[in-house]
Short mmCIF file of C-alpha atoms in Angstrom, two decimals:
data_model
loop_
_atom_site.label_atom_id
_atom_site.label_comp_id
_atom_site.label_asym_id
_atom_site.label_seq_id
_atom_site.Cartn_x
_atom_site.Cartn_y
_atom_site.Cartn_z
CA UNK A 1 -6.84 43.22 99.18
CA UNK A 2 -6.52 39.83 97.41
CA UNK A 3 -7.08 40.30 93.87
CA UNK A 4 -6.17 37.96 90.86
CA UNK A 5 -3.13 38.01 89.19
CA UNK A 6 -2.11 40.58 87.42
CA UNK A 7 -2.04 40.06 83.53
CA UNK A 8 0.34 42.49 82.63
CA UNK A 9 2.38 41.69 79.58
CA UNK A 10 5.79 40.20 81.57
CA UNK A 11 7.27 38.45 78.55
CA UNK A 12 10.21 38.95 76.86
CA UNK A 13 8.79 38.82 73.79
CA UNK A 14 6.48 41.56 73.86
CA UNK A 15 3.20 41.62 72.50
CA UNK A 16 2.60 37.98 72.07
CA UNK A 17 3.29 37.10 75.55
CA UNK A 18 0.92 40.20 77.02
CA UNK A 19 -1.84 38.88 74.61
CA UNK A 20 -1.46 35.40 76.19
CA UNK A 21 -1.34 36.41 79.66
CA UNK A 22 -4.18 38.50 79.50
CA UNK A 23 -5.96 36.20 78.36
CA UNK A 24 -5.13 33.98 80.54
CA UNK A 25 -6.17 36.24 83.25
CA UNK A 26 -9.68 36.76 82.09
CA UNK A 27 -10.54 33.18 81.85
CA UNK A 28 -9.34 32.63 85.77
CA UNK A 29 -11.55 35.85 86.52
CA UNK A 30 -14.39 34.26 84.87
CA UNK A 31 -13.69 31.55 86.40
CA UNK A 32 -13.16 32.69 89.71
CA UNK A 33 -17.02 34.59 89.33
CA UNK A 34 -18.46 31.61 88.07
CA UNK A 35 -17.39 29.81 91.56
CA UNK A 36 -18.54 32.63 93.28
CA UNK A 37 -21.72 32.77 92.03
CA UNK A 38 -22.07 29.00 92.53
CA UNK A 39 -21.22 29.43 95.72
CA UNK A 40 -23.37 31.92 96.54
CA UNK A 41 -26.03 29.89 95.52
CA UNK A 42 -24.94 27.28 97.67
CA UNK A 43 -24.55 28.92 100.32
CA UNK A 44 -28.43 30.05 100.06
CA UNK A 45 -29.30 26.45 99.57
CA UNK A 46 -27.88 25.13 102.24
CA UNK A 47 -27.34 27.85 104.98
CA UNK A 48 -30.08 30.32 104.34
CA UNK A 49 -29.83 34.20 103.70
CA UNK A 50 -28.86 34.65 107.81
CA UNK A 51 -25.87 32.35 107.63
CA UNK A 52 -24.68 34.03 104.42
CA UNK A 53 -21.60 35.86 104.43
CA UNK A 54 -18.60 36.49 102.76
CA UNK A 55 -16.73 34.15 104.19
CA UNK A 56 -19.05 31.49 103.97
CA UNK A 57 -19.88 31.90 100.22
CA UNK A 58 -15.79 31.84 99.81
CA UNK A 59 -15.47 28.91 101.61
CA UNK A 60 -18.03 27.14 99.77
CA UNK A 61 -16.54 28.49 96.12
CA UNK A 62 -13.28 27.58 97.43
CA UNK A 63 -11.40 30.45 96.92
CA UNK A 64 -9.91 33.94 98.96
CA UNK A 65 -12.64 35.99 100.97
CA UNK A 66 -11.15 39.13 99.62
CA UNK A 67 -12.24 38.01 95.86
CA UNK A 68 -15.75 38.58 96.76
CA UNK A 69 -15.12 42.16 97.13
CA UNK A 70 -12.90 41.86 94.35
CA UNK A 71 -15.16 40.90 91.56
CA UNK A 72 -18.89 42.22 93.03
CA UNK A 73 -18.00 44.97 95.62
CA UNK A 74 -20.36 43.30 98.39
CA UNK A 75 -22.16 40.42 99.58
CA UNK A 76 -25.09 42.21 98.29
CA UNK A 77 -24.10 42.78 94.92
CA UNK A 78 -22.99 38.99 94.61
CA UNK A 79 -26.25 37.81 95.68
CA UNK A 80 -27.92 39.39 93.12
CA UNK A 81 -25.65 38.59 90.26
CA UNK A 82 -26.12 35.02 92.07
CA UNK A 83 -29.65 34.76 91.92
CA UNK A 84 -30.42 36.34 88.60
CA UNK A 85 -27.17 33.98 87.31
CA UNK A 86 -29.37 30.80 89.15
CA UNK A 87 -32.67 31.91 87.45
CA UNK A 88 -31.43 31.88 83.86
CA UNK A 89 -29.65 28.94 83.91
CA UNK A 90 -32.51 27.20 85.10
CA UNK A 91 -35.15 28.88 83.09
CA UNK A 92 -32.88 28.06 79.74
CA UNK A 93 -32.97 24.59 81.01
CA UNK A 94 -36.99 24.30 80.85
CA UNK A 95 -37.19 26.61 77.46
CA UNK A 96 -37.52 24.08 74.93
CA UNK A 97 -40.23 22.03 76.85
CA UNK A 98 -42.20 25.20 78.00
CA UNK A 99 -42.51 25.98 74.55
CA UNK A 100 -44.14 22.75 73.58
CA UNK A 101 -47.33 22.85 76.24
CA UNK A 102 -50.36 23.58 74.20
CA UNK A 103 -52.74 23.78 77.03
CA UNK A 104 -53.51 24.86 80.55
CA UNK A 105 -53.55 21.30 81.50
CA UNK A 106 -49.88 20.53 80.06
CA UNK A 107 -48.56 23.76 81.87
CA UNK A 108 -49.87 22.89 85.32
CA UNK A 109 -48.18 19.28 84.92
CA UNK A 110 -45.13 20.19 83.74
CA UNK A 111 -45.41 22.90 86.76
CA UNK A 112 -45.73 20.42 89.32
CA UNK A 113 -42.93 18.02 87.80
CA UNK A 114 -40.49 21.70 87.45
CA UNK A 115 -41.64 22.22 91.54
CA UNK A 116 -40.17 18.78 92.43
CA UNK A 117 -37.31 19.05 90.12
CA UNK A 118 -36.38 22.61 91.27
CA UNK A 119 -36.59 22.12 95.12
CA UNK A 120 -34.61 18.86 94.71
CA UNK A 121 -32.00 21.66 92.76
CA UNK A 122 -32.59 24.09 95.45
CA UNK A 123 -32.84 27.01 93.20
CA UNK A 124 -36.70 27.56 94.51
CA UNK A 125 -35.13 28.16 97.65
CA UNK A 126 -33.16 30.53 96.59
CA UNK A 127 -35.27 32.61 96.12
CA UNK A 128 -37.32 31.78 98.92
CA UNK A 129 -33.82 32.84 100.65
CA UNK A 130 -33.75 36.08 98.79
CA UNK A 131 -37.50 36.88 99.42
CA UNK A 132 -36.68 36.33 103.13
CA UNK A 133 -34.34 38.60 103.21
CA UNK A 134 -35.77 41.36 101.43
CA UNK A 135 -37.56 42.07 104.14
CA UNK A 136 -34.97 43.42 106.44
CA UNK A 137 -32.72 44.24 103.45
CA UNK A 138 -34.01 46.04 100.81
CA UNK A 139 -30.97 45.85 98.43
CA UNK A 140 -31.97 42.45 98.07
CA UNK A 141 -35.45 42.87 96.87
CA UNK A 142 -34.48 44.05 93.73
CA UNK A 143 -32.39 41.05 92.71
CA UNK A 144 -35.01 38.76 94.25
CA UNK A 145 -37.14 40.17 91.69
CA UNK A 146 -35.09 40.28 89.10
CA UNK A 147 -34.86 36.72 89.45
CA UNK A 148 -38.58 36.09 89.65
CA UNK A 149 -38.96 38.23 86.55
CA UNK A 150 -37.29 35.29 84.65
CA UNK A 151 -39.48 32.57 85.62
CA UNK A 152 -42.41 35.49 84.80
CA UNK A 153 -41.79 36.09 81.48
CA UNK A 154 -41.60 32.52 80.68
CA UNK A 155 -44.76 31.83 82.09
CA UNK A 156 -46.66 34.91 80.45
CA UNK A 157 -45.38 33.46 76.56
CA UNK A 158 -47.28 30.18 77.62
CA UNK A 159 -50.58 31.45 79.35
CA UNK A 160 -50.69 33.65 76.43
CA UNK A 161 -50.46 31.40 73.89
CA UNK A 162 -52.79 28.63 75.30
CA UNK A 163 -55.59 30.96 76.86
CA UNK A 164 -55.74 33.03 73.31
CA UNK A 165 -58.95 31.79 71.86
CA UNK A 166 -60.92 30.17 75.13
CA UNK A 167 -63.59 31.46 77.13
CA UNK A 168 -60.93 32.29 79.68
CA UNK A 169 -58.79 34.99 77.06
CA UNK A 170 -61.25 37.70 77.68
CA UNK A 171 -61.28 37.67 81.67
CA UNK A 172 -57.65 36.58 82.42
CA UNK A 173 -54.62 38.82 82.84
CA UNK A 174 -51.74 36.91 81.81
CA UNK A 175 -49.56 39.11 83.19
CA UNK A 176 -51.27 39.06 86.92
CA UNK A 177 -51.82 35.42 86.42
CA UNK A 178 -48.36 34.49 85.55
CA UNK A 179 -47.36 36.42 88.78
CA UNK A 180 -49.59 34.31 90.78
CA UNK A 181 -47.86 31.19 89.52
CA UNK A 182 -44.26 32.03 90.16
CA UNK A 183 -45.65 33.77 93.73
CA UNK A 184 -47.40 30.40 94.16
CA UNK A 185 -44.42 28.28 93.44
CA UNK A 186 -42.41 29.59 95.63
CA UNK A 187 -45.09 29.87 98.96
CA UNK A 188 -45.66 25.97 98.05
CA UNK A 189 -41.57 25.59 98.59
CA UNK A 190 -41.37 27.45 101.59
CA UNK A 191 -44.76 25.88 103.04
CA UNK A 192 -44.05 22.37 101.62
CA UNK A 193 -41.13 22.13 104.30
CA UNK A 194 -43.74 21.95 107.30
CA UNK A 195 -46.75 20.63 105.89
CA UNK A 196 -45.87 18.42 102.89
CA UNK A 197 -49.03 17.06 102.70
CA UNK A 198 -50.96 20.16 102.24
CA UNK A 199 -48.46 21.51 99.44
CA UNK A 200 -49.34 18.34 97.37
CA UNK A 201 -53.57 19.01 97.95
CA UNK A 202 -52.33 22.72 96.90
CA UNK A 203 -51.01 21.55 93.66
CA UNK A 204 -54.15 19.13 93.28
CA UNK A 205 -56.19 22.12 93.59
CA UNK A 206 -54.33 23.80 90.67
CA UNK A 207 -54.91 20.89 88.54
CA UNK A 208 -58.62 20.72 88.89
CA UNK A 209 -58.49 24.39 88.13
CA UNK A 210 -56.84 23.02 84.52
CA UNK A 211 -59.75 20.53 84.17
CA UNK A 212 -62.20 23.26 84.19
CA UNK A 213 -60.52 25.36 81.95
CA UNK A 214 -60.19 21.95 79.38
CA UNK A 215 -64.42 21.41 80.17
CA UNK A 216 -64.80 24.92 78.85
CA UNK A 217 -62.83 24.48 76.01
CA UNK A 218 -64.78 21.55 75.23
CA UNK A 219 -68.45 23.68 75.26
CA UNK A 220 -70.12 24.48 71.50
CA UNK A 221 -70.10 27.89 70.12
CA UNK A 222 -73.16 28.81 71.18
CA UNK A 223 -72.42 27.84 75.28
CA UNK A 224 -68.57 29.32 74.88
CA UNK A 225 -70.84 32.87 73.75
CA UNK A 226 -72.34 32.37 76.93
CA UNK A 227 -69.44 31.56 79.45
CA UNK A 228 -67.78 34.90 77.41
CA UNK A 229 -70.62 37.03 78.08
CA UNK A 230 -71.38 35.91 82.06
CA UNK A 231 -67.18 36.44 82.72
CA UNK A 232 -67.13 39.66 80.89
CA UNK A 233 -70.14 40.38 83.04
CA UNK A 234 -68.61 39.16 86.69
CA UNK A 235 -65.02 40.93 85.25
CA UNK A 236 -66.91 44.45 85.41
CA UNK A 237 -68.76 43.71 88.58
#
């Protein structure tokens, strides 16, 4: 099998030398992964989860087909590490500005302006790939959701923090609901490629959902008692 090169100390000098080549060894390795991994994700992007293979993945990274094997064991494997590796650099990309929305209203926007900027990335179809082929591969489903999980948490921090306090705290599972957003997200991807038109009025829709949740906010006291005490109501129903 193709592997990388060995970093065995070969100098004459000893330990210095061995130090410096192995060194030197795990950097290419890392690097070697890294363009794996980006490949990978390429691959997705570009070819779907039925054209992927080990092959193609090296040929996109650039590098020996036996490496795959090499550094994940299987195509599986590296589409896993791939997608979970896609997830959290895009996720620590949107950090900073998720944590600045302060209402329902600000998350759905920046939503819809993340959708656009992550299907022009590709990386929601990534996991629209994965997703795909979870369901004739299993071993995929769990990195598909690892993936998801990312975007999840994220989301849960920010419905928690702008629902706490409104008529909506008391009915709303942040948990389920931030679910429903990343499930969403990635349905709009996957339908937005044969009815473009209908994944904008989807996202519309979402957005008057935020208007209602900002009229609410906007009630007195005594009308916000109210709202509480009909949703608790419909919640046990």
């Amino acid at each position: 099998m193709s592997g990388e090169p060995d970093s065995r100390n070969t100098g004459p000098g000893g330990k210095g030398s061995g130090s410096s080549d192995r060194k030197s060894g795990d950097s290419r390795s890392r690097d070697t992964r890294t363009k794996l991994l980006e490949g990978a994700l390429r691959t997705l992007t570009e070819q779907g989860i039925a054209r992927t293979s080990a092959r193609t993945i090296a040929a996109a990274a650039g590098v020996n087909q036996g490496l795959v094997f090499y550094h994940f064991g299987s195509v599986d494997e590296l589409l896993g590490a791939a997608c979970h590796h896609g997830a959290e650099q895009r996720v620590s990309r949107y950090r900073p500005r998720l944590a600045a929305v302060t209402s329902l209203a600000e998350l759905l926007q920046f939503g819809r302006e993340m959708h656009a900027e992550e299907r022009d990335a590709g990386q929601v179809a990534v996991l629209g790939q994965m997703l795909a082929g979870a369901q004739t591969q299993p071993r995929l489903a769990t990195a598909a959701r690892r993936g998801l999980q990312l975007w999840i948490d994220e989301i849960e921090k920010v419905l928690g923090r702008v629902l706490t306090g409104t008529p909506l705290a008391d009915l709303t599972d942040s948990a389920g609901l931030a679910r429903a957003v990343a499930a969403s997200f990635v349905g709009l991807e996957l339908y937005e490629g044969v009815d473009q038109e209908g994944a904008g009025h989807a996202l519309d829709a979402l957005e008057q959902l935020a208007v209602l949740a900002s009229v609410l906010d906007e009630l007195g006291p005594l009308a916000q008692r109210a709202v509480r005490r009909r949703l608790r109501h419909t919640g046990r129903s």
